[in-house]
Every structure is written in C-alpha cells, then in structure tokens.
Amino acid sequence: MENIFDAILFAVLIAAGGLGLTSLLMLFAIDKSEPAEVKQRAVFENGFFGLAGIVVVLLMWYAIS
C-alpha cells in the first residue's frame, strides 16, 4: 500500500507525457490551407498544451524521486 501514491504519480506522468508529446507533434500537422487566424490559434493551443504536458511530466518525475 505504501507504493500506491507513486503508482498514481507514475500514471499521471505517463498520461501527461503522452498528451504533451502528441500536442507538440501536432504542431507539424497544421493544415497550411486554412486562414492565418486559424493556424495561429492551432499553433498557440498545441504549443501551450505540449509545453504544459512536459512541465507536468517533469513535476511528477520530481515528485516520484
């Protein structure tokens, strides 16, 4: 039972890492034919969620160690 907290933190780490990396990879999949405002919004959203996911991963990694 004492490792259940670490298991939960690890699950959050894996989930945030997967979502963060996926959001960063989506930066390369933006449709070039869309209007500039839509592209700018997509870049901002994907960049923000990607960076936030990586920050959560680092935070969980620190919490586990």
PDB file of C-alpha atoms in Angstrom:
ATOM      1  CA  MET A   1       0.000   0.000   0.000  1.00  0.00           C
ATOM      2  CA  GLU A   2       2.890   2.388   0.506  1.00  0.00           C
ATOM      3  CA  ASN A   3       3.682   2.439  -3.221  1.00  0.00           C
ATOM      4  CA  ILE A   4       0.148   3.317  -4.333  1.00  0.00           C
ATOM      5  CA  PHE A   5       0.934   7.042  -4.279  1.00  0.00           C
ATOM      6  CA  ASP A   6       3.969   6.508  -6.524  1.00  0.00           C
ATOM      7  CA  ALA A   7       1.860   4.399  -8.869  1.00  0.00           C
ATOM      8  CA  ILE A   8      -0.701   7.204  -9.194  1.00  0.00           C
ATOM      9  CA  LEU A   9       2.044   9.752  -9.828  1.00  0.00           C
ATOM     10  CA  PHE A  10       3.554   7.472 -12.460  1.00  0.00           C
ATOM     11  CA  ALA A  11       0.185   7.111 -14.191  1.00  0.00           C
ATOM     12  CA  VAL A  12      -0.173  10.907 -14.291  1.00  0.00           C
ATOM     13  CA  LEU A  13       3.392  11.176 -15.598  1.00  0.00           C
ATOM     14  CA  ILE A  14       2.705   8.756 -18.462  1.00  0.00           C
ATOM     15  CA  ALA A  15      -0.628  10.373 -19.349  1.00  0.00           C
ATOM     16  CA  ALA A  16       0.774  13.912 -19.326  1.00  0.00           C
ATOM     17  CA  GLY A  17       3.828  12.821 -21.305  1.00  0.00           C
ATOM     18  CA  GLY A  18       1.735  11.174 -23.963  1.00  0.00           C
ATOM     19  CA  LEU A  19      -0.587  14.127 -24.308  1.00  0.00           C
ATOM     20  CA  GLY A  20       2.299  16.624 -24.225  1.00  0.00           C
ATOM     21  CA  LEU A  21       4.302  14.864 -26.902  1.00  0.00           C
ATOM     22  CA  THR A  22       1.214  14.368 -29.047  1.00  0.00           C
ATOM     23  CA  SER A  23       0.375  18.065 -28.826  1.00  0.00           C
ATOM     24  CA  LEU A  24       3.927  19.008 -29.792  1.00  0.00           C
ATOM     25  CA  LEU A  25       3.819  16.617 -32.748  1.00  0.00           C
ATOM     26  CA  MET A  26       0.536  18.164 -33.853  1.00  0.00           C
ATOM     27  CA  LEU A  27       2.441  21.396 -34.500  1.00  0.00           C
ATOM     28  CA  PHE A  28       3.772  19.751 -37.660  1.00  0.00           C
ATOM     29  CA  ALA A  29       0.321  18.617 -38.818  1.00  0.00           C
ATOM     30  CA  ILE A  30      -1.333  22.028 -39.119  1.00  0.00           C
ATOM     31  CA  ASP A  31      -3.213  22.455 -42.394  1.00  0.00           C
ATOM     32  CA  LYS A  32      -1.474  25.137 -44.470  1.00  0.00           C
ATOM     33  CA  SER A  33      -4.594  25.961 -46.500  1.00  0.00           C
ATOM     34  CA  GLU A  34      -6.527  27.325 -43.519  1.00  0.00           C
ATOM     35  CA  PRO A  35      -6.734  31.061 -42.771  1.00  0.00           C
ATOM     36  CA  ALA A  36      -3.901  32.675 -40.825  1.00  0.00           C
ATOM     37  CA  GLU A  37      -6.034  33.210 -37.706  1.00  0.00           C
ATOM     38  CA  VAL A  38      -6.960  29.529 -37.514  1.00  0.00           C
ATOM     39  CA  LYS A  39      -3.328  28.455 -38.000  1.00  0.00           C
ATOM     40  CA  GLN A  40      -2.132  30.899 -35.351  1.00  0.00           C
ATOM     41  CA  ARG A  41      -4.712  29.619 -32.881  1.00  0.00           C
ATOM     42  CA  ALA A  42      -3.765  25.989 -33.572  1.00  0.00           C
ATOM     43  CA  VAL A  43      -0.057  26.724 -33.097  1.00  0.00           C
ATOM     44  CA  PHE A  44      -0.732  28.524 -29.823  1.00  0.00           C
ATOM     45  CA  GLU A  45      -3.024  25.813 -28.453  1.00  0.00           C
ATOM     46  CA  ASN A  46      -0.801  22.905 -29.450  1.00  0.00           C
ATOM     47  CA  GLY A  47       2.319  24.658 -28.206  1.00  0.00           C
ATOM     48  CA  PHE A  48       0.715  25.542 -24.884  1.00  0.00           C
ATOM     49  CA  PHE A  49      -0.680  22.074 -24.226  1.00  0.00           C
ATOM     50  CA  GLY A  50       2.565  20.442 -25.341  1.00  0.00           C
ATOM     51  CA  LEU A  51       4.656  22.599 -23.044  1.00  0.00           C
ATOM     52  CA  ALA A  52       2.186  22.179 -20.174  1.00  0.00           C
ATOM     53  CA  GLY A  53       2.317  18.400 -20.611  1.00  0.00           C
ATOM     54  CA  ILE A  54       6.112  18.397 -20.479  1.00  0.00           C
ATOM     55  CA  VAL A  55       6.065  20.593 -17.353  1.00  0.00           C
ATOM     56  CA  VAL A  56       3.623  18.200 -15.650  1.00  0.00           C
ATOM     57  CA  VAL A  57       5.884  15.261 -16.592  1.00  0.00           C
ATOM     58  CA  LEU A  58       8.890  16.972 -15.028  1.00  0.00           C
ATOM     59  CA  LEU A  59       6.869  17.839 -11.929  1.00  0.00           C
ATOM     60  CA  MET A  60       5.649  14.263 -11.494  1.00  0.00           C
ATOM     61  CA  TRP A  61       9.167  12.936 -12.093  1.00  0.00           C
ATOM     62  CA  TYR A  62      10.429  15.211  -9.326  1.00  0.00           C
ATOM     63  CA  ALA A  63       7.551  14.147  -7.041  1.00  0.00           C
ATOM     64  CA  ILE A  64       8.346  10.462  -7.516  1.00  0.00           C
ATOM     65  CA  SER A  65      12.062  10.823  -6.793  1.00  0.00           C
TER      66      SER A  65
END
